[in-house]
mmCIF file of N, CA and C in Angstrom:
data_model
loop_
_atom_site.group_PDB
_atom_site.id
_atom_site.type_symbol
_atom_site.label_atom_id
_atom_site.label_comp_id
_atom_site.label_asym_id
_atom_site.label_seq_id
_atom_site.Cartn_x
_atom_site.Cartn_y
_atom_site.Cartn_z
ATOM 1 N N LYS A 1 92.832 108.270 97.410
ATOM 2 C CA LYS A 1 93.518 107.097 96.909
ATOM 3 C C LYS A 1 92.640 106.163 96.333
ATOM 4 N N CYS A 2 92.623 105.830 95.165
ATOM 5 C CA CYS A 2 91.358 104.643 94.725
ATOM 6 C C CYS A 2 92.058 103.444 94.976
ATOM 7 N N ARG A 3 91.079 102.471 95.081
ATOM 8 C CA ARG A 3 91.203 100.972 95.510
ATOM 9 C C ARG A 3 90.794 100.186 94.044
ATOM 10 N N PRO A 4 91.659 99.392 93.626
ATOM 11 C CA PRO A 4 91.135 98.624 92.503
ATOM 12 C C PRO A 4 90.265 97.612 92.822
ATOM 13 N N CYS A 5 89.420 97.175 91.912
ATOM 14 C CA CYS A 5 88.582 95.887 92.118
ATOM 15 C C CYS A 5 89.138 94.983 91.473
ATOM 16 N N HIS A 6 89.287 93.854 92.331
ATOM 17 C CA HIS A 6 89.949 92.767 92.005
ATOM 18 C C HIS A 6 89.101 91.582 91.248
ATOM 19 N N TYR A 7 87.708 92.189 90.970
ATOM 20 C CA TYR A 7 86.947 91.232 90.135
ATOM 21 C C TYR A 7 86.565 91.510 88.821
ATOM 22 N N VAL A 8 87.157 92.838 88.351
ATOM 23 C CA VAL A 8 87.023 93.240 87.070
ATOM 24 C C VAL A 8 87.514 92.512 85.947
ATOM 25 N N ARG A 9 88.693 91.778 86.316
ATOM 26 C CA ARG A 9 89.590 91.038 85.434
ATOM 27 C C ARG A 9 89.226 89.589 85.094
ATOM 28 N N SER A 10 88.263 89.209 86.123
ATOM 29 C CA SER A 10 87.950 87.880 86.331
ATOM 30 C C SER A 10 87.006 87.428 85.061
ATOM 31 N N GLY A 11 86.837 86.325 85.064
ATOM 32 C CA GLY A 11 86.060 85.638 83.701
ATOM 33 C C GLY A 11 84.830 86.282 83.767
ATOM 34 N N THR A 12 84.209 86.374 84.587
ATOM 35 C CA THR A 12 82.916 86.819 84.569
ATOM 36 C C THR A 12 82.883 88.399 84.886
ATOM 37 N N GLY A 13 83.798 89.057 85.351
ATOM 38 C CA GLY A 13 83.610 90.272 85.503
ATOM 39 C C GLY A 13 83.016 90.800 87.107
ATOM 40 N N CYS A 14 82.854 92.037 87.070
ATOM 41 C CA CYS A 14 82.413 92.575 88.406
ATOM 42 C C CYS A 14 81.019 92.156 88.387
ATOM 43 N N ASP A 15 80.342 91.806 89.504
ATOM 44 C CA ASP A 15 78.844 91.748 89.574
ATOM 45 C C ASP A 15 78.315 93.093 89.764
ATOM 46 N N ASN A 16 78.800 93.955 90.559
ATOM 47 C CA ASN A 16 78.246 95.212 90.672
ATOM 48 C C ASN A 16 78.255 96.076 89.841
ATOM 49 N N ALA A 17 79.055 96.019 88.875
ATOM 50 C CA ALA A 17 79.260 97.026 87.457
ATOM 51 C C ALA A 17 79.410 98.287 88.194
ATOM 52 N N GLN A 18 78.481 99.233 87.655
ATOM 53 C CA GLN A 18 78.707 100.745 87.943
ATOM 54 C C GLN A 18 78.184 100.914 89.542
ATOM 55 N N ALA A 19 77.732 100.234 90.213
ATOM 56 C CA ALA A 19 77.505 100.426 91.556
ATOM 57 C C ALA A 19 78.703 99.666 92.693
ATOM 58 N N CYS A 20 79.789 99.222 91.973
ATOM 59 C CA CYS A 20 80.781 99.017 92.721
ATOM 60 C C CYS A 20 81.636 100.002 93.176
ATOM 61 N N GLU A 21 82.075 99.882 94.357
ATOM 62 C CA GLU A 21 82.590 100.890 95.303
ATOM 63 C C GLU A 21 84.374 101.192 94.736
ATOM 64 N N PHE A 22 84.857 99.924 94.002
ATOM 65 C CA PHE A 22 86.062 99.957 93.672
ATOM 66 C C PHE A 22 86.318 100.607 92.273
ATOM 67 N N CYS A 23 87.608 100.892 91.974
ATOM 68 C CA CYS A 23 88.013 101.445 90.571
ATOM 69 C C CYS A 23 88.168 100.349 89.608
ATOM 70 N N HIS A 24 87.390 100.677 88.379
ATOM 71 C CA HIS A 24 87.406 99.478 87.378
ATOM 72 C C HIS A 24 88.592 99.774 86.511
ATOM 73 N N PHE A 25 89.315 101.095 86.624
ATOM 74 C CA PHE A 25 90.306 101.294 85.516
ATOM 75 C C PHE A 25 91.592 100.520 85.938
ATOM 76 N N PRO A 26 92.351 100.429 84.878
ATOM 77 C CA PRO A 26 93.673 99.266 85.210
ATOM 78 C C PRO A 26 94.515 99.945 85.882
ATOM 79 N N HIS A 27 95.204 99.153 86.985
ATOM 80 C CA HIS A 27 96.164 99.664 88.114
ATOM 81 C C HIS A 27 97.080 98.758 87.768
ATOM 82 N N THR A 28 98.400 99.518 87.698
ATOM 83 C CA THR A 28 99.754 98.675 87.893
ATOM 84 C C THR A 28 100.558 99.380 89.125
ATOM 85 N N GLY A 29 100.922 98.777 90.078
ATOM 86 C CA GLY A 29 101.634 98.886 91.208
ATOM 87 C C GLY A 29 102.992 99.301 90.555
ATOM 88 N N LYS A 30 103.722 100.123 91.419
ATOM 89 C CA LYS A 30 105.436 100.388 91.097
ATOM 90 C C LYS A 30 106.022 99.566 91.785
ATOM 91 N N SER A 31 105.458 98.884 92.996
ATOM 92 C CA SER A 31 106.416 97.417 93.572
ATOM 93 C C SER A 31 106.733 96.578 92.751
ATOM 94 N N ARG A 32 105.649 96.327 91.794
ATOM 95 C CA ARG A 32 106.220 94.990 91.104
ATOM 96 C C ARG A 32 107.006 95.377 90.039
ATOM 97 N N ARG A 33 108.089 94.274 89.839
ATOM 98 C CA ARG A 33 108.836 94.637 88.593
ATOM 99 C C ARG A 33 108.319 94.223 87.201
ATOM 100 N N GLN A 34 107.501 93.077 87.233
ATOM 101 C CA GLN A 34 106.596 92.970 85.848
ATOM 102 C C GLN A 34 105.373 92.802 86.060
ATOM 103 N N ILE A 35 104.293 93.386 85.584
ATOM 104 C CA ILE A 35 103.059 93.298 85.746
ATOM 105 C C ILE A 35 102.603 91.838 85.007
ATOM 106 N N SER A 36 101.542 91.063 85.740
ATOM 107 C CA SER A 36 101.032 90.131 85.094
ATOM 108 C C SER A 36 100.471 89.985 83.851
ATOM 109 N N MET A 37 100.426 88.841 82.875
ATOM 110 C CA MET A 37 99.692 88.914 81.545
ATOM 111 C C MET A 37 98.126 89.080 81.633
ATOM 112 N N GLY A 38 97.494 88.762 82.923
ATOM 113 C CA GLY A 38 96.177 89.577 82.672
ATOM 114 C C GLY A 38 96.174 90.656 82.722
ATOM 115 N N SER A 39 96.722 91.551 83.638
ATOM 116 C CA SER A 39 96.844 92.735 83.535
ATOM 117 C C SER A 39 97.421 93.552 82.262
ATOM 118 N N ARG A 40 98.409 93.064 81.766
ATOM 119 C CA ARG A 40 98.789 93.274 80.379
ATOM 120 C C ARG A 40 97.815 93.450 79.286
ATOM 121 N N LEU A 41 97.035 92.153 79.316
ATOM 122 C CA LEU A 41 96.016 92.053 78.436
ATOM 123 C C LEU A 41 94.749 92.935 78.514
ATOM 124 N N TYR A 42 94.454 93.152 79.766
ATOM 125 C CA TYR A 42 93.523 94.161 80.084
ATOM 126 C C TYR A 42 93.634 95.616 79.609
ATOM 127 N N CYS A 43 94.890 95.924 79.829
ATOM 128 C CA CYS A 43 95.536 97.293 79.608
ATOM 129 C C CYS A 43 95.039 97.459 78.178
ATOM 130 N N LYS A 44 95.687 96.466 77.361
ATOM 131 C CA LYS A 44 95.836 96.518 76.044
ATOM 132 C C LYS A 44 94.186 96.680 75.153
ATOM 133 N N ASN A 45 93.220 95.605 75.813
ATOM 134 C CA ASN A 45 91.840 95.960 75.704
ATOM 135 C C ASN A 45 91.328 97.123 75.702
ATOM 136 N N PHE A 46 91.614 97.564 77.089
ATOM 137 C CA PHE A 46 91.112 98.801 77.505
ATOM 138 C C PHE A 46 91.410 100.205 76.543
ATOM 139 N N SER A 47 92.818 99.910 75.862
ATOM 140 C CA SER A 47 93.272 100.960 75.203
ATOM 141 C C SER A 47 92.490 100.761 73.995
ATOM 142 N N ASP A 48 92.254 99.591 73.535
ATOM 143 C CA ASP A 48 91.530 99.297 72.078
ATOM 144 C C ASP A 48 90.224 100.076 72.169
ATOM 145 N N VAL A 49 89.600 99.675 73.442
ATOM 146 C CA VAL A 49 88.141 100.556 73.439
ATOM 147 C C VAL A 49 88.150 101.865 73.304
ATOM 148 N N LEU A 50 89.357 102.540 74.339
ATOM 149 C CA LEU A 50 89.741 104.128 74.203
ATOM 150 C C LEU A 50 89.713 104.713 72.757
ATOM 151 N N LEU A 51 90.252 103.881 72.059
ATOM 152 C CA LEU A 51 90.891 104.157 70.699
ATOM 153 C C LEU A 51 89.537 104.260 69.911
ATOM 154 N N LYS A 52 88.879 103.339 70.107
ATOM 155 C CA LYS A 52 87.705 102.907 69.054
ATOM 156 C C LYS A 52 86.530 103.930 69.506
ATOM 157 N N ALA A 53 86.493 104.291 70.625
ATOM 158 C CA ALA A 53 85.572 105.179 71.181
ATOM 159 C C ALA A 53 85.756 106.545 70.806
ATOM 160 N N TYR A 54 86.987 106.999 70.898
ATOM 161 C CA TYR A 54 87.465 108.624 70.517
ATOM 162 C C TYR A 54 88.389 108.466 69.215
ATOM 163 N N SER A 55 88.099 107.677 68.308
ATOM 164 C CA SER A 55 88.570 107.862 67.103
ATOM 165 C C SER A 55 88.133 109.191 66.315
ATOM 166 N N GLY A 56 89.217 109.681 65.588
ATOM 167 C CA GLY A 56 88.779 110.894 65.255
ATOM 168 C C GLY A 56 88.685 112.117 66.393
ATOM 169 N N ARG A 57 88.687 111.866 67.279
ATOM 170 C CA ARG A 57 88.588 113.362 68.351
ATOM 171 C C ARG A 57 90.062 112.952 69.194
ATOM 172 N N PRO A 58 91.274 113.378 68.551
ATOM 173 C CA PRO A 58 92.609 112.969 69.558
ATOM 174 C C PRO A 58 92.540 113.619 70.611
ATOM 175 N N ASP A 59 92.005 114.896 70.889
ATOM 176 C CA ASP A 59 91.882 115.725 71.974
ATOM 177 C C ASP A 59 91.156 115.021 73.083
ATOM 178 N N GLN A 60 89.912 114.684 72.607
ATOM 179 C CA GLN A 60 89.215 114.010 73.953
ATOM 180 C C GLN A 60 89.785 112.543 74.096
ATOM 181 N N LEU A 61 90.572 111.908 73.133
ATOM 182 C CA LEU A 61 91.261 110.531 73.660
ATOM 183 C C LEU A 61 92.391 110.988 74.550
ATOM 184 N N GLN A 62 93.224 112.037 74.394
ATOM 185 C CA GLN A 62 94.167 112.443 75.155
ATOM 186 C C GLN A 62 93.783 112.828 76.692
ATOM 187 N N ARG A 63 92.565 113.369 76.807
ATOM 188 C CA ARG A 63 91.802 113.763 78.121
ATOM 189 C C ARG A 63 91.319 112.306 78.865
ATOM 190 N N ALA A 64 90.660 111.625 77.823
ATOM 191 C CA ALA A 64 90.343 110.082 78.405
ATOM 192 C C ALA A 64 91.266 109.270 78.926
ATOM 193 N N GLY A 65 92.529 109.261 77.722
ATOM 194 C CA GLY A 65 93.382 108.536 78.350
ATOM 195 C C GLY A 65 94.320 109.023 79.527
ATOM 196 N N ALA A 66 94.378 110.234 79.851
ATOM 197 C CA ALA A 66 94.834 110.559 81.033
ATOM 198 C C ALA A 66 94.282 110.643 82.157
ATOM 199 N N ALA A 67 93.102 110.609 82.249
ATOM 200 C CA ALA A 67 92.023 110.225 83.235
ATOM 201 C C ALA A 67 92.082 108.723 83.593
ATOM 202 N N ALA A 68 92.226 107.902 82.601
ATOM 203 C CA ALA A 68 92.171 106.650 82.599
ATOM 204 C C ALA A 68 93.415 105.879 83.336
ATOM 205 N N SER A 69 94.497 106.506 82.758
ATOM 206 C CA SER A 69 95.658 106.017 83.078
ATOM 207 C C SER A 69 96.532 106.442 84.527
ATOM 208 N N THR A 70 95.963 106.971 85.127
ATOM 209 C CA THR A 70 96.151 107.648 86.631
ATOM 210 C C THR A 70 97.012 106.547 87.197
ATOM 211 N N GLY A 71 96.273 105.399 87.473
ATOM 212 C CA GLY A 71 97.045 104.460 88.192
ATOM 213 C C GLY A 71 97.753 103.439 87.717
ATOM 214 N N SER A 72 98.067 103.618 86.224
ATOM 215 C CA SER A 72 98.985 102.793 85.341
ATOM 216 C C SER A 72 99.618 103.142 84.390
ATOM 217 N N SER A 73 100.948 103.357 84.626
ATOM 218 C CA SER A 73 101.908 103.969 83.791
ATOM 219 C C SER A 73 102.029 103.030 82.471
ATOM 220 N N TYR A 74 101.814 101.694 82.902
ATOM 221 C CA TYR A 74 101.781 100.842 81.756
ATOM 222 C C TYR A 74 100.702 100.978 80.603
ATOM 223 N N LEU A 75 99.452 101.293 80.971
ATOM 224 C CA LEU A 75 98.120 101.746 80.138
ATOM 225 C C LEU A 75 98.522 102.874 79.600
ATOM 226 N N ALA A 76 99.330 103.971 80.166
ATOM 227 C CA ALA A 76 99.536 105.497 79.765
ATOM 228 C C ALA A 76 100.776 105.209 78.586
ATOM 229 N N SER A 77 101.449 104.368 78.708
ATOM 230 C CA SER A 77 102.454 103.851 77.516
ATOM 231 C C SER A 77 101.627 103.421 76.367
ATOM 232 N N ILE A 78 100.972 102.377 76.892
ATOM 233 C CA ILE A 78 100.260 101.768 75.207
ATOM 234 C C ILE A 78 99.477 102.789 74.797
ATOM 235 N N LEU A 79 98.762 103.806 75.550
ATOM 236 C CA LEU A 79 97.913 104.601 74.770
ATOM 237 C C LEU A 79 98.649 105.671 74.031
ATOM 238 N N LYS A 80 100.065 106.179 74.524
ATOM 239 C CA LYS A 80 100.611 107.041 74.025
ATOM 240 C C LYS A 80 101.126 106.224 72.634
ATOM 241 N N ASP A 81 101.494 104.781 72.710
ATOM 242 C CA ASP A 81 102.485 104.345 71.671
ATOM 243 C C ASP A 81 100.893 104.287 70.389
ATOM 244 N N ARG A 82 100.084 103.567 71.079
ATOM 245 C CA ARG A 82 98.992 103.411 69.993
ATOM 246 C C ARG A 82 98.405 104.723 69.270
ATOM 247 N N SER A 83 98.417 105.803 69.983
ATOM 248 C CA SER A 83 97.638 106.958 69.456
ATOM 249 C C SER A 83 98.605 107.603 68.490
ATOM 250 N N GLY A 84 100.084 107.364 68.836
ATOM 251 C CA GLY A 84 101.110 107.815 68.027
ATOM 252 C C GLY A 84 101.157 107.194 66.745
ATOM 253 N N GLN A 85 100.777 105.985 66.775
ATOM 254 C CA GLN A 85 100.543 105.162 65.460
ATOM 255 C C GLN A 85 99.554 105.376 64.594
ATOM 256 N N LEU A 86 98.464 105.899 65.232
ATOM 257 C CA LEU A 86 97.200 106.015 64.523
ATOM 258 C C LEU A 86 97.193 107.738 63.483
ATOM 259 N N GLN A 87 98.097 108.396 64.479
ATOM 260 C CA GLN A 87 98.429 109.340 63.724
ATOM 261 C C GLN A 87 99.512 109.544 62.670
ATOM 262 N N ALA A 88 100.301 108.706 62.918
ATOM 263 C CA ALA A 88 101.460 108.401 61.941
ATOM 264 C C ALA A 88 100.862 107.607 60.703
ATOM 265 N N ALA A 89 99.950 106.967 61.007
ATOM 266 C CA ALA A 89 99.384 105.763 59.694
ATOM 267 C C ALA A 89 98.968 106.734 58.925
ATOM 268 N N PRO A 90 99.124 106.391 57.449
ATOM 269 C CA PRO A 90 98.541 106.928 56.506
ATOM 270 C C PRO A 90 96.598 106.398 56.349
ATOM 271 N N GLN A 91 96.053 107.511 55.889
ATOM 272 C CA GLN A 91 94.622 107.277 55.710
ATOM 273 C C GLN A 91 94.344 106.252 54.715
ATOM 274 N N THR A 92 93.704 105.280 55.055
ATOM 275 C CA THR A 92 93.066 103.885 54.370
ATOM 276 C C THR A 92 91.930 104.210 53.564
ATOM 277 N N THR A 93 91.958 103.427 52.622
ATOM 278 C CA THR A 93 90.568 103.229 51.922
ATOM 279 C C THR A 93 89.999 101.951 51.931
ATOM 280 N N ASP A 94 88.769 102.063 51.302
ATOM 281 C CA ASP A 94 87.825 100.819 51.704
ATOM 282 C C ASP A 94 88.451 99.442 50.714
ATOM 283 N N GLU A 95 89.640 99.574 50.167
ATOM 284 C CA GLU A 95 90.455 98.649 49.330
ATOM 285 C C GLU A 95 90.766 97.719 50.538
ATOM 286 N N GLU A 96 91.044 96.629 49.880
ATOM 287 C CA GLU A 96 91.708 95.505 50.604
ATOM 288 C C GLU A 96 93.206 95.592 50.477
ATOM 289 N N PRO A 97 94.106 95.592 51.596
ATOM 290 C CA PRO A 97 95.701 95.929 51.321
ATOM 291 C C PRO A 97 96.218 94.681 50.544
ATOM 292 N N ALA A 98 97.352 95.012 49.902
ATOM 293 C CA ALA A 98 97.862 94.022 48.908
ATOM 294 C C ALA A 98 98.416 92.989 50.121
ATOM 295 N N ALA A 99 98.435 91.852 49.425
ATOM 296 C CA ALA A 99 98.968 90.605 50.198
ATOM 297 C C ALA A 99 100.603 90.847 50.245
ATOM 298 N N ALA A 100 101.013 90.517 51.536
ATOM 299 C CA ALA A 100 102.441 90.677 51.588
ATOM 300 C C ALA A 100 103.179 89.244 50.991
ATOM 301 N N PRO A 101 104.283 89.537 50.435
ATOM 302 C CA PRO A 101 104.980 88.252 49.980
ATOM 303 C C PRO A 101 105.296 87.389 51.074
ATOM 304 N N VAL A 102 105.332 85.863 50.609
ATOM 305 C CA VAL A 102 105.666 85.067 51.285
ATOM 306 C C VAL A 102 106.890 84.516 51.173
ATOM 307 N N ARG A 103 107.699 84.484 52.484
ATOM 308 C CA ARG A 103 108.971 84.045 52.301
ATOM 309 C C ARG A 103 109.256 82.528 53.023
ATOM 310 N N GLY A 104 110.024 81.713 52.268
ATOM 311 C CA GLY A 104 110.237 80.546 53.215
ATOM 312 C C GLY A 104 109.000 79.600 53.656
ATOM 313 N N LYS A 105 109.296 78.755 54.077
ATOM 314 C CA LYS A 105 108.437 77.726 54.514
ATOM 315 C C LYS A 105 107.161 78.318 55.409
ATOM 316 N N ILE A 106 105.967 77.779 55.238
ATOM 317 C CA ILE A 106 104.764 78.026 56.019
ATOM 318 C C ILE A 106 104.424 77.092 57.061
ATOM 319 N N ILE A 107 104.586 77.209 58.173
ATOM 320 C CA ILE A 107 104.305 76.254 58.989
ATOM 321 C C ILE A 107 103.183 76.485 59.910
ATOM 322 N N VAL A 108 102.292 75.602 59.886
ATOM 323 C CA VAL A 108 100.687 75.506 60.421
ATOM 324 C C VAL A 108 100.784 74.586 61.595
ATOM 325 N N SER A 109 100.344 74.985 62.655
ATOM 326 C CA SER A 109 100.097 74.288 64.004
ATOM 327 C C SER A 109 98.757 74.031 64.012
ATOM 328 N N LEU A 110 98.313 72.667 64.401
ATOM 329 C CA LEU A 110 97.177 72.577 64.766
ATOM 330 C C LEU A 110 96.652 72.229 66.172
#
């Protein structure tokens, strides 16, 4: 059973990096009802990195995602949703997308 590193999500990150004896993959325990905002953001950022690293290679993305999400069902669900969205999205060109129509009032907060 792997043990998660508690410093990897801190502001400075884990000082030991690759020499750390603890797991740096996202972990979400089943005993908690809702995971913290920090853990959710970490999982989302982690999934973005995986999707970017394995873009165009869905079979390798699936294997890497399965290995990375062994301790986190939340990460597994994010990877499944986002990889499904990438496969369903139409191929884009270098052109900028058309601006969406503006409805109602625009509120800007400072």
